[in-house]
């Protein structure tokens, strides 16, 4: 079937299921009606959701306990054929179970060992959240087995065909589940408050190695069939898959790296401090409970710096700068093994519980490994971004989005992914550290991770625990101000760095026309110092000054994507024309949203470059993960 017929088939399927089952609602029993089932037929998705803000699942009545997957990965058709067997637990009497799905074809559904399929109902698919899959169950049902296929609308999945730009020799596919994309490749109750164990059988082409956020093979076998287990209960957004021509190198008994064969040695060198990071993290906040910590280096389209999939952190290849200068992202993903994966936000409005704690924890790991000066510079760069974000929200009338606890009603949870959750969250903990002392804070955090291990909690549950265990009466610290009020509360921790001050002073002089000191080189490899330097330069900078800096410091050729992004953004803002080729090739090769967003947004804001920006995007978008492609299309106001 070509893509068009798949679409038509899908539409017909939706129509038939609506005609067949759409009028069954009246026959629901009383219990079911207490769910206000009519809600889910509303016009807008936010009116349709009635139990949770971003999921249709009736997890208060019935929930998956264990998921057994049987998946066949078809690279020719770019489809995963799946059987998802849900072992369920009924908490309150109900005669149906609701799953989330988006962009999936549901073929058949069976209960327990029945050989006759049951009639299921697929609700209409809304933007952002998708729709529900409603399956009738009985009080005795133990298992629900769903036969399904992914489609080109399975937005979690990035299918890559080998080409010159991505440098692949063989096809590759990987998933990104967080925040609500797991439902686009598995029919599942896709809510972070839900925890399940999972197992999987994967069938892949024989020259491919499949990996998951689970027990993993370290080399290919002759059959192409692999088995996976994740015995610790995790939220659905942490289920992940990657299949490609991958190789493994060990770092120590519990850690290692996976990457394409031509990258794997380089990746091992770049990430050689991982064993030390694991030791440092455990010294801080308790035992590492996930058995292994491996890192998978993905192709450059990966939309994030890192993703904390348990046992197997996914990472962008842009971390491999050749000088280990970007490894804080690995410290960050490792920290999520406690803040996020062990103790998880119950809703996406509580995402700061994951990211804010992780930013603080990451910084502590970095301090232990590389010293306070480095850790402070890392935090300062983020702090500068926080200030900008707060200013932006304030000026756009979105000041409430600077609260740690967010209101994401009727909004894509992706919108909660800003510097507020991350850096304001981290700054809150730094300030608390100043208020009660490091020792007390560490004891509190260690106790918190132990108390809530393998659980989810809301901001309010966190607050209850905080009130019980922390005494801030001798300080000015008021936690509610951080959580429920905008901006940065008074008395926030202040971080400073002499090296930063020096480099900023230097940038100011150069901006005014002074020559670069002859002995200024980039030998010290402190990425953050150079970011501060570039940020201190203003868009009215003289083009010859840009050329002189480039000649001496070679930012555009540095291979360090953080520095390159900052440098290209300045060049675009300064309307400097000399980096057009470098910018086009950077944007065509790299799909990390953190870099794409500022670059495309600078292009859009420059009238002389805006059209060119759109042109680059049109050519490059096929190489981006759907998440990045969507974000940039929105930013450039391109409607599909
Ligand atoms: N878990 C996040 C990525 C994420 C968050 C994806 C929410 C989707 C929704 C990951 O841990 C992360 O924060 N990555 C950062 C790196 C970090 C050092 C700030 C990134 O990708 O830039
Ligand atoms: Zn994170």
XYZ file of C-alpha atoms and ligand atoms in Angstrom:
663
model
C 0.000 0.000 0.000
C 1.339 3.467 -0.771
C 1.084 6.247 1.825
C -2.092 7.647 0.291
C -3.958 4.367 0.540
C -2.722 3.940 4.103
C -4.291 7.305 4.905
C -7.563 6.406 3.191
C -7.587 3.066 4.953
C -7.035 4.778 8.264
C -9.820 7.255 7.652
C -12.191 4.460 6.629
C -11.256 2.546 9.724
C -12.059 5.524 11.895
C -15.360 6.057 10.114
C -16.400 2.406 10.369
C -15.507 2.152 13.994
C -17.503 5.294 14.642
C -20.533 3.959 12.729
C -20.296 0.548 14.349
C -19.635 1.538 17.927
C -20.202 5.250 18.122
C -23.844 4.793 19.135
C -23.128 2.293 21.870
C -22.680 4.943 24.501
C -26.294 4.788 25.675
C -25.845 1.192 26.695
C -23.126 1.889 29.220
C -24.082 0.910 32.754
C -24.460 3.372 35.596
C -20.891 3.076 36.869
C -19.513 4.001 33.516
C -21.749 7.031 33.297
C -20.276 8.430 36.478
C -17.239 9.050 34.322
C -19.191 11.582 32.303
C -18.304 9.592 29.251
C -19.985 12.058 26.907
C -17.155 14.448 27.605
C -14.803 12.655 25.271
C -16.798 13.649 22.219
C -16.301 17.363 22.672
C -14.996 19.613 19.954
C -11.699 20.601 21.494
C -9.303 18.158 23.074
C -9.092 20.034 26.318
C -12.858 19.782 26.720
C -12.709 16.133 25.784
C -10.275 15.180 28.523
C -12.109 14.695 31.731
C -9.954 12.755 34.121
C -6.439 13.974 33.584
C -5.069 16.937 31.673
C -3.182 15.055 28.969
C -4.502 11.517 28.961
C -7.794 9.792 28.206
C -6.955 6.778 30.362
C -9.348 5.823 33.192
C -6.456 4.889 35.469
C -8.527 5.482 38.559
C -10.648 2.478 37.597
C -8.284 0.188 35.772
C -4.610 0.287 34.986
C -1.843 -1.613 33.287
C 0.576 -3.284 35.669
C 2.837 -4.995 33.151
C 3.172 -4.533 29.411
C 4.513 -7.327 27.214
C 5.422 -6.106 23.738
C 6.016 -8.186 20.629
C 7.359 -5.877 17.921
C 8.559 -6.347 14.374
C 10.530 -3.473 12.918
C 10.029 -3.106 9.158
C 12.553 -0.628 7.726
C 11.234 -0.943 4.164
C 7.777 0.272 5.085
C 8.997 2.305 8.084
C 6.413 0.623 10.262
C 6.508 -1.193 13.577
C 4.012 -4.047 13.744
C 3.128 -4.568 17.355
C 1.262 -6.699 19.812
C 0.842 -4.963 23.155
C -0.275 -7.293 25.904
C -1.407 -5.354 28.969
C -1.731 -7.190 32.290
C -4.311 -5.119 34.073
C -5.496 -4.410 37.573
C -9.081 -3.327 38.176
C -9.243 -0.837 41.016
C -12.931 0.096 40.818
C -15.670 -1.731 38.962
C -15.850 -0.649 35.345
C -16.743 -2.344 32.111
C -14.236 -0.626 29.889
C -10.628 0.370 29.792
C -9.421 3.530 28.066
C -5.995 3.769 26.470
C -4.308 6.683 24.742
C -3.411 6.359 21.071
C -2.293 8.799 18.413
C -1.350 7.984 14.823
C -1.773 4.221 15.320
C -3.751 1.672 13.348
C -5.504 -0.663 15.760
C -6.117 -4.006 14.075
C -7.589 -6.353 16.669
C -8.135 -6.611 20.389
C -8.363 -9.802 22.477
C -9.155 -10.353 26.138
C -7.217 -12.975 28.100
C -6.883 -16.187 26.073
C -9.981 -15.609 23.949
C -9.610 -16.398 20.273
C -12.497 -14.184 19.265
C -11.623 -10.501 19.020
C -13.662 -7.949 20.996
C -15.274 -4.857 19.539
C -13.265 -1.822 20.433
C -13.948 1.827 19.866
C -11.531 4.457 18.640
C -12.423 8.004 19.581
C -11.643 10.815 17.207
C -8.034 11.850 17.163
C -7.366 15.350 18.462
C -4.218 17.363 17.895
C -1.592 17.086 20.649
C -3.267 14.377 22.747
C -4.639 11.985 20.100
C -7.698 9.981 21.035
C -8.924 7.168 23.238
C -9.077 3.477 22.517
C -11.980 2.054 24.473
C -11.984 -1.653 25.164
C -14.812 -3.489 26.937
C -13.623 -5.588 29.879
C -15.265 -7.798 32.507
C -14.523 -7.967 36.245
C -12.511 -11.109 35.485
C -10.344 -9.706 32.701
C -6.617 -10.033 33.397
C -5.127 -9.261 30.017
C -5.869 -6.961 27.124
C -3.966 -7.719 23.928
C -3.873 -5.066 21.211
C -2.601 -5.802 17.694
C -1.536 -2.574 16.026
C 0.768 -0.810 13.596
C 2.538 2.500 13.673
C 1.993 4.984 10.822
C 3.763 8.014 9.402
C 1.897 9.953 12.102
C 3.675 8.107 14.891
C 5.493 11.216 15.982
C 7.688 9.566 18.607
C 9.523 7.718 15.876
C 12.312 9.111 13.754
C 12.988 6.837 10.763
C 16.264 7.621 9.062
C 17.319 6.459 5.633
C 21.033 6.496 4.883
C 22.138 9.658 3.054
C 25.035 12.088 2.767
C 23.675 14.485 5.350
C 23.159 12.040 8.204
C 26.240 10.000 7.376
C 24.405 6.704 7.926
C 25.289 3.526 6.028
C 22.187 1.691 7.173
C 18.709 2.799 8.226
C 18.030 3.788 11.814
C 14.948 4.304 13.960
C 14.574 5.633 17.484
C 11.775 6.897 19.705
C 11.301 9.935 21.940
C 8.463 9.366 24.397
C 8.549 12.365 26.736
C 6.225 14.052 27.277
C 3.221 12.409 25.560
C 4.509 10.673 22.472
C 4.691 7.076 23.714
C 1.026 6.775 22.705
C 2.121 7.327 19.097
C 4.050 4.054 18.999
C 2.324 1.966 21.696
C -1.375 2.009 22.650
C -0.948 2.739 26.344
C -2.273 4.649 29.339
C 0.118 7.481 28.692
C 0.164 9.413 31.921
C 3.249 10.106 34.032
C 1.389 9.203 37.229
C 1.205 5.639 35.943
C 4.036 3.152 36.563
C 4.429 -0.162 34.778
C 7.037 -2.848 34.228
C 7.586 -4.068 30.678
C 9.137 -6.810 28.621
C 9.618 -7.007 24.877
C 10.443 -9.350 22.061
C 11.872 -7.541 19.055
C 12.321 -8.839 15.534
C 14.744 -6.714 13.477
C 16.794 -7.166 10.290
C 19.816 -9.355 11.004
C 22.424 -6.634 10.500
C 20.802 -4.402 13.123
C 21.110 -4.140 16.896
C 17.940 -3.168 18.783
C 18.112 -1.428 22.168
C 15.483 -0.394 24.684
C 15.228 1.310 28.056
C 15.616 -2.171 29.538
C 18.124 -5.047 29.735
C 20.115 -4.742 26.529
C 22.185 -6.941 24.232
C 25.785 -5.843 23.688
C 26.180 -7.401 20.257
C 24.141 -8.626 17.300
C 22.990 -12.244 17.086
C 22.230 -14.493 14.091
C 18.484 -14.539 14.444
C 17.482 -10.867 14.609
C 15.236 -11.733 17.565
C 15.991 -10.088 20.914
C 14.375 -10.100 24.366
C 14.181 -7.209 26.828
C 13.078 -6.813 30.434
C 12.403 -3.737 32.521
C 11.553 -5.056 35.953
C 11.485 -1.716 37.715
C 8.174 0.092 37.320
C 8.529 3.201 35.148
C 6.200 5.847 33.734
C 5.218 5.281 30.063
C 7.227 8.237 28.763
C 10.402 6.311 29.634
C 9.730 3.368 27.330
C 12.188 3.754 24.473
C 13.531 1.930 21.463
C 16.411 2.391 19.027
C 17.407 0.119 16.174
C 20.451 0.579 13.986
C 23.870 -0.658 13.058
C 25.185 -0.138 16.576
C 28.313 -1.180 18.408
C 29.114 -1.290 22.123
C 32.185 -0.393 24.192
C 32.404 -0.980 27.895
C 33.479 1.693 30.410
C 33.291 -0.401 33.590
C 31.175 -3.272 34.952
C 27.964 -1.285 34.939
C 28.421 1.318 32.213
C 29.300 1.656 28.561
C 28.486 3.413 25.297
C 26.590 2.389 22.179
C 27.144 4.266 18.921
C 27.554 3.790 15.196
C 30.684 1.717 14.554
C 32.741 4.694 13.321
C 31.853 6.730 16.426
C 31.977 4.231 19.212
C 35.652 4.626 20.181
C 35.415 8.407 20.107
C 32.260 8.232 22.212
C 33.980 6.003 24.751
C 36.827 8.512 25.099
C 34.518 11.502 25.356
C 32.388 9.854 28.037
C 35.141 8.128 29.989
C 34.216 9.956 33.205
C 30.827 8.229 33.428
C 31.972 5.677 36.062
C 33.206 8.534 38.260
C 29.908 10.354 37.783
C 27.980 7.311 38.955
C 30.150 7.071 42.082
C 29.707 10.787 42.780
C 25.934 10.624 42.310
C 25.584 7.661 44.655
C 27.686 9.370 47.307
C 25.303 12.289 47.132
C 21.823 10.813 47.057
C 21.920 7.068 47.544
C 22.267 3.852 45.661
C 21.881 3.680 41.872
C 18.887 1.386 41.466
C 18.829 0.702 37.712
C 21.676 -1.839 37.507
C 23.304 -0.421 34.378
C 23.921 3.066 33.022
C 24.711 2.957 29.318
C 24.668 5.867 26.898
C 23.466 5.578 23.319
C 24.844 8.187 20.915
C 22.147 8.792 18.322
C 22.272 10.313 14.861
C 22.327 14.126 14.780
C 18.566 14.444 14.244
C 17.958 13.518 17.893
C 15.892 16.493 19.131
C 17.397 16.741 22.621
C 20.774 16.974 24.280
C 19.961 13.915 26.276
C 16.976 11.829 27.336
C 17.076 9.887 30.569
C 15.629 6.600 29.320
C 16.348 4.245 32.226
C 19.431 2.027 31.830
C 20.061 3.651 28.448
C 20.410 7.419 28.249
C 19.879 8.698 24.707
C 22.354 11.413 23.693
C 22.931 13.791 20.809
C 26.227 13.314 18.955
C 26.793 17.064 19.407
C 28.024 16.270 22.920
C 31.103 14.805 21.316
C 33.134 17.981 21.065
C 36.429 16.095 21.193
C 37.477 17.647 24.493
C 34.919 16.327 27.012
C 33.655 19.867 27.461
C 29.954 19.034 27.165
C 29.644 16.067 29.496
C 27.449 17.944 31.971
C 24.512 16.744 29.856
C 25.451 13.167 30.775
C 25.656 14.181 34.457
C 22.168 15.648 33.991
C 20.683 12.472 32.503
C 22.379 10.360 35.172
C 20.880 12.593 37.875
C 17.433 11.822 36.422
C 17.980 8.234 37.607
C 16.889 9.707 40.951
C 14.984 12.916 40.174
C 12.542 11.892 37.463
C 12.922 8.178 37.014
C 12.804 7.147 40.670
C 10.629 10.034 41.841
C 8.433 11.250 39.023
C 6.202 14.250 38.392
C 2.574 13.096 38.664
C 1.438 15.579 36.013
C 3.264 17.674 33.418
C 2.433 20.725 35.511
C 4.864 19.374 38.102
C 7.715 18.919 35.618
C 9.954 21.134 37.754
C 10.097 18.262 40.281
C 11.961 16.340 37.566
C 13.999 18.985 35.809
C 14.668 21.515 38.573
C 15.967 18.861 40.972
C 18.002 17.370 38.140
C 19.658 20.696 37.282
C 20.676 21.072 40.931
C 21.847 17.453 41.189
C 23.745 17.685 37.866
C 25.573 20.731 39.198
C 26.575 18.875 42.352
C 27.953 15.965 40.307
C 29.925 18.400 38.154
C 31.265 20.130 41.249
C 32.422 16.819 42.707
C 34.201 15.827 39.506
C 35.570 19.094 38.181
C 35.425 21.591 41.040
C 33.290 24.523 42.119
C 34.572 26.986 39.548
C 33.411 24.836 36.639
C 30.096 24.077 38.312
C 29.478 27.789 38.935
C 30.211 28.699 35.331
C 27.813 26.005 34.141
C 25.091 27.375 36.357
C 25.791 30.974 35.381
C 25.236 30.258 31.702
C 21.887 28.725 32.573
C 21.097 31.615 34.894
C 21.586 34.090 32.034
C 19.091 32.075 30.008
C 16.657 32.048 32.918
C 16.738 35.841 33.164
C 16.045 36.116 29.443
C 13.173 33.651 29.632
C 11.578 35.483 32.546
C 11.853 38.817 30.693
C 10.317 37.244 27.602
C 7.358 35.743 29.480
C 6.804 38.983 31.348
C 6.740 41.060 28.180
C 4.410 38.588 26.450
C 1.847 38.672 29.236
C 2.707 35.117 30.213
C 4.175 35.901 33.593
C 2.267 33.027 35.213
C 4.420 30.683 33.159
C 7.308 31.659 35.401
C 5.746 29.847 38.374
C 7.389 26.511 39.097
C 3.966 24.894 39.284
C 2.470 25.409 35.842
C -1.040 25.556 34.490
C -1.030 23.460 31.326
C -4.785 23.158 30.941
C -5.554 22.898 27.228
C -1.880 23.256 26.399
C 0.756 20.993 24.959
C 2.885 19.750 27.884
C 5.877 20.550 25.716
C 5.186 24.192 26.635
C 6.232 23.435 30.194
C 9.700 22.601 29.014
C 11.330 25.975 29.624
C 14.185 27.379 31.672
C 11.681 27.972 34.474
C 11.264 24.300 35.381
C 14.979 23.724 34.894
C 16.866 26.739 36.130
C 14.401 28.432 38.454
C 13.866 24.967 39.935
C 17.618 24.474 40.328
C 18.041 27.970 41.736
C 15.329 27.302 44.307
C 17.370 24.361 45.629
C 20.593 26.382 45.585
C 18.836 29.044 47.620
C 17.476 26.439 50.018
C 21.017 25.119 50.353
C 22.159 28.571 51.453
C 19.251 28.814 53.886
C 19.639 25.504 55.721
C 23.176 24.437 54.837
C 24.428 21.808 52.427
C 24.453 19.009 54.955
C 20.810 19.408 55.900
C 19.729 19.806 52.301
C 21.592 16.670 51.262
C 20.060 14.665 54.077
C 16.627 15.942 53.081
C 17.094 15.076 49.401
C 18.487 11.638 50.162
C 15.511 10.931 52.405
C 13.111 12.287 49.786
C 14.443 10.011 47.042
C 14.282 7.001 49.377
C 10.781 7.825 50.603
C 9.261 8.292 47.147
C 11.355 5.792 45.172
C 9.325 4.296 42.299
C 6.453 6.652 42.995
C 4.996 9.747 41.419
C 4.076 12.893 43.215
C 2.539 16.306 42.717
C 4.031 19.616 43.790
C 1.553 19.668 46.666
C 2.621 16.231 47.904
C 6.205 17.418 47.708
C 5.264 20.476 49.746
C 3.676 18.341 52.472
C 6.864 16.312 52.707
C 8.937 19.492 52.710
C 6.961 21.035 55.595
C 7.400 17.859 57.614
C 11.139 17.611 57.094
C 12.632 21.048 56.587
C 12.802 23.895 59.041
C 13.381 27.216 57.316
C 12.098 29.358 60.177
C 15.533 30.886 60.753
C 15.798 32.132 57.200
C 14.039 34.314 54.679
C 13.303 31.329 52.468
C 9.634 30.993 51.502
C 9.077 28.018 49.243
C 5.567 29.020 48.121
C 6.981 32.172 46.543
C 9.151 30.038 44.323
C 6.371 27.672 43.409
C 3.292 29.837 43.056
C 4.671 33.295 42.287
C 6.318 34.703 39.170
C 9.909 35.731 38.615
C 12.777 35.134 41.002
C 12.003 35.727 44.686
C 14.166 38.118 46.667
C 17.113 36.596 48.435
C 17.836 34.060 45.679
C 21.305 32.527 45.708
C 23.832 34.592 43.770
C 26.410 32.821 41.673
C 29.449 34.590 40.325
C 32.632 33.717 38.496
C 35.821 35.745 38.147
C 36.583 34.126 34.833
C 33.178 35.138 33.571
C 33.638 38.715 34.697
C 37.032 38.857 32.993
C 35.792 37.466 29.714
C 32.746 39.747 29.711
C 34.980 42.792 30.333
C 37.153 41.684 27.448
C 34.148 41.282 25.146
C 32.991 44.791 26.042
C 36.364 46.238 25.079
C 36.458 44.355 21.800
C 32.943 45.489 21.048
C 34.151 49.065 21.412
C 36.874 48.494 18.847
C 39.862 47.361 20.889
C 42.061 44.721 19.257
C 41.986 41.134 20.470
C 44.885 40.335 22.779
C 47.403 38.310 20.733
C 47.654 35.587 23.345
C 43.901 34.992 23.453
C 43.310 31.359 22.440
C 40.586 28.809 23.001
C 42.953 26.311 24.526
C 41.290 26.065 27.922
C 38.192 24.296 26.519
C 35.774 25.820 28.972
C 32.725 26.042 26.741
C 30.774 28.171 29.210
C 33.446 30.874 29.347
C 33.228 31.320 25.580
C 29.448 31.334 25.641
C 29.616 34.206 28.135
C 32.131 35.978 25.903
C 29.942 35.726 22.797
C 26.807 36.662 24.715
C 28.471 39.844 25.928
C 28.953 40.983 22.317
C 26.139 43.110 20.880
C 24.431 42.925 17.456
C 25.846 46.338 16.494
C 29.295 44.761 16.442
C 31.425 45.671 13.432
C 31.659 42.954 10.714
C 35.445 43.312 10.685
C 35.475 42.578 14.419
C 33.486 39.376 13.791
C 36.036 38.433 11.151
C 38.955 39.183 13.457
C 37.463 37.100 16.278
C 36.752 34.240 13.910
C 40.236 34.383 12.503
C 41.791 34.079 15.948
C 39.313 31.920 17.867
C 37.619 29.961 15.064
C 34.238 29.618 16.731
C 32.494 28.755 13.452
C 34.851 25.859 12.873
C 35.057 24.776 16.499
C 32.926 21.649 16.162
C 31.385 22.677 19.488
C 27.681 23.067 18.682
C 26.975 25.172 21.784
C 29.596 27.732 20.814
C 28.671 27.590 17.136
C 24.998 28.262 17.884
C 25.790 31.265 20.050
C 28.225 32.598 17.453
C 25.882 32.106 14.495
C 23.018 33.754 16.355
C 25.186 36.805 17.000
C 26.265 36.853 13.360
C 22.647 36.682 12.173
C 21.581 39.413 14.593
C 24.505 41.534 13.409
C 23.397 40.889 9.814
C 26.844 39.449 9.081
C 26.814 37.569 5.812
C 30.072 35.632 6.052
C 28.759 32.408 7.658
C 25.926 31.545 5.286
C 27.415 28.226 4.202
C 28.347 27.220 7.734
C 24.876 28.112 9.025
C 23.086 26.220 6.255
C 25.196 23.139 6.771
C 24.824 23.265 10.577
C 21.029 23.522 10.310
C 20.893 20.725 7.771
C 22.967 18.358 9.833
C 21.818 18.945 13.387
C 18.304 18.420 14.737
C 18.751 19.320 18.402
C 15.950 21.723 19.171
C 17.979 23.728 21.661
C 20.176 24.853 18.724
C 17.525 25.031 16.015
C 15.192 27.308 17.962
C 17.536 30.258 18.596
C 19.023 30.035 15.114
C 15.739 29.926 13.219
C 14.289 32.557 15.477
C 17.236 34.895 14.790
C 16.803 34.237 11.056
C 13.094 34.954 11.245
C 13.726 38.246 13.051
C 16.208 39.462 10.459
C 14.215 40.780 7.461
C 17.159 40.181 5.173
C 17.547 36.573 6.167
C 14.001 35.466 6.998
C 13.226 33.982 3.562
C 16.540 32.216 3.495
C 15.751 30.726 6.925
C 12.470 29.309 5.595
C 14.313 27.957 2.575
C 16.853 26.136 4.748
C 14.062 24.712 6.879
C 12.150 23.401 3.869
C 15.240 21.504 2.773
C 16.341 20.374 6.205
C 13.062 19.397 7.840
C 12.927 15.884 6.392
C 16.070 15.185 8.378
C 14.598 16.415 11.701
C 12.728 14.395 14.322
C 8.980 15.202 14.077
C 9.182 17.083 17.400
C 11.809 19.508 16.129
C 10.167 19.792 12.712
C 6.871 20.726 14.363
C 8.428 23.250 16.759
C 10.327 25.038 14.002
C 7.352 25.017 11.626
C 5.397 26.772 14.382
C 8.193 29.215 15.054
C 8.407 30.117 11.356
C 4.613 30.144 11.141
C 4.599 27.513 8.428
C 1.258 25.729 8.363
C 1.337 22.171 7.056
N 14.087 14.909 30.037
C 14.746 15.966 29.349
C 14.268 16.109 27.946
C 12.782 16.320 27.831
C 12.049 16.979 28.819
C 12.124 15.870 26.718
C 10.669 17.138 28.685
C 10.761 16.051 26.564
C 10.037 16.684 27.548
C 16.264 15.825 29.412
O 16.690 15.330 30.634
C 16.878 17.182 29.294
O 16.582 17.994 30.121
N 17.716 17.436 28.302
C 18.387 18.701 28.116
C 19.786 18.665 28.645
C 19.978 19.243 29.984
C 21.461 19.268 30.342
C 19.384 20.580 30.232
C 18.480 18.975 26.635
O 18.105 18.127 25.848
O 18.937 20.045 26.263
Zn 16.346 16.778 32.183
